[in-house]
Amino acid sequence: MNYSVFILRRAQKELAGLPAVDYQRVCQHIEKLSSSPRPHGSKKLIARPGWRIRVGRYRVIYDIHDRDKKVVILHVGHRKDVY
């Protein structure tokens, strides 16, 4: 039941702008989404479509397509800027 993870170009740029230590932590959490797209602590967003996971000070906003077994990373950023 593994999902494919796709990262939008905008999210790739946001990810590339993170400090090296945070970049690695966020990437590890993104990789884990392929086996568990709704991990413990994830939340469905109310104000907009998608889900979010917390990785320290950063948030990963993503959408899940169960029919296609696909996770699409929409945004990655600091908690005060990502929403």
Coordinates of C-alpha atoms in Angstrom, one line a residue:
M1 CA 0.0 0.0 0.0
N2 CA 2.8 2.4 -0.8
Y3 CA 2.0 5.8 -2.2
S4 CA 4.0 7.7 -4.8
V5 CA 5.2 11.1 -3.5
F6 CA 5.3 14.0 -5.9
I7 CA 6.8 17.4 -4.9
L8 CA 5.5 20.5 -6.8
R9 CA 8.2 22.8 -8.3
R10 CA 7.1 25.6 -5.9
A11 CA 7.5 23.2 -2.9
Q12 CA 10.9 22.1 -4.3
K13 CA 12.1 25.7 -4.2
E14 CA 10.8 26.2 -0.7
L15 CA 12.5 23.0 0.4
A16 CA 15.8 24.0 -1.2
G17 CA 15.7 27.3 0.8
L18 CA 15.7 25.5 4.2
P19 CA 18.8 25.2 6.4
A20 CA 20.7 22.0 5.8
V21 CA 19.7 20.3 9.1
D22 CA 16.1 21.2 8.7
Y23 CA 16.2 20.1 5.0
Q24 CA 17.2 16.6 6.0
R25 CA 14.6 16.3 8.7
V26 CA 11.8 17.5 6.4
C27 CA 13.0 15.2 3.6
Q28 CA 12.9 12.2 6.0
H29 CA 9.3 13.0 7.0
I30 CA 8.3 13.4 3.3
E31 CA 9.7 10.0 2.5
K32 CA 7.7 8.4 5.3
L33 CA 4.5 9.8 3.7
S34 CA 4.9 7.1 1.0
S35 CA 4.2 4.3 3.5
S36 CA 1.8 6.3 5.8
P37 CA 0.2 9.3 4.2
R38 CA -1.8 10.1 7.4
P39 CA 0.8 9.6 10.1
H40 CA 0.1 10.3 13.8
G41 CA 0.0 14.0 14.3
S42 CA -1.1 14.9 10.8
K43 CA -4.1 17.2 10.5
K44 CA -6.7 17.7 7.8
L45 CA -6.8 21.4 7.0
I46 CA -10.1 23.3 7.4
A47 CA -9.5 26.6 5.6
R48 CA -8.1 25.0 2.5
P49 CA -7.8 21.5 1.0
G50 CA -5.0 19.3 2.1
W51 CA -3.2 17.9 5.1
R52 CA -0.3 19.1 7.2
I53 CA 2.5 17.5 9.2
R54 CA 4.7 19.3 11.6
V55 CA 8.5 19.0 11.4
G56 CA 9.9 21.2 14.2
R57 CA 9.4 24.8 13.2
Y58 CA 8.4 23.8 9.7
R59 CA 5.1 22.6 8.1
V60 CA 4.6 20.4 5.1
I61 CA 1.3 20.9 3.3
Y62 CA 0.2 18.1 1.1
D63 CA -2.7 16.5 -0.6
I64 CA -3.6 12.8 -0.7
H65 CA -5.1 11.1 -3.8
D66 CA -6.2 7.7 -2.5
R67 CA -7.5 6.5 -5.9
D68 CA -4.2 7.0 -7.6
K69 CA -2.1 6.1 -4.5
K70 CA -0.4 9.5 -4.7
V71 CA 0.8 12.2 -2.2
V72 CA 1.4 15.6 -3.7
I73 CA 3.6 18.0 -1.6
L74 CA 2.1 21.5 -2.1
H75 CA 4.1 23.8 0.3
V76 CA 7.0 23.5 2.7
G77 CA 7.8 26.4 5.0
H78 CA 8.2 28.0 8.4
R79 CA 5.0 27.7 10.5
K80 CA 4.4 31.5 10.4
D81 CA 4.6 31.7 6.6
V82 CA 3.2 28.5 5.2
Y83 CA -0.5 29.1 5.8

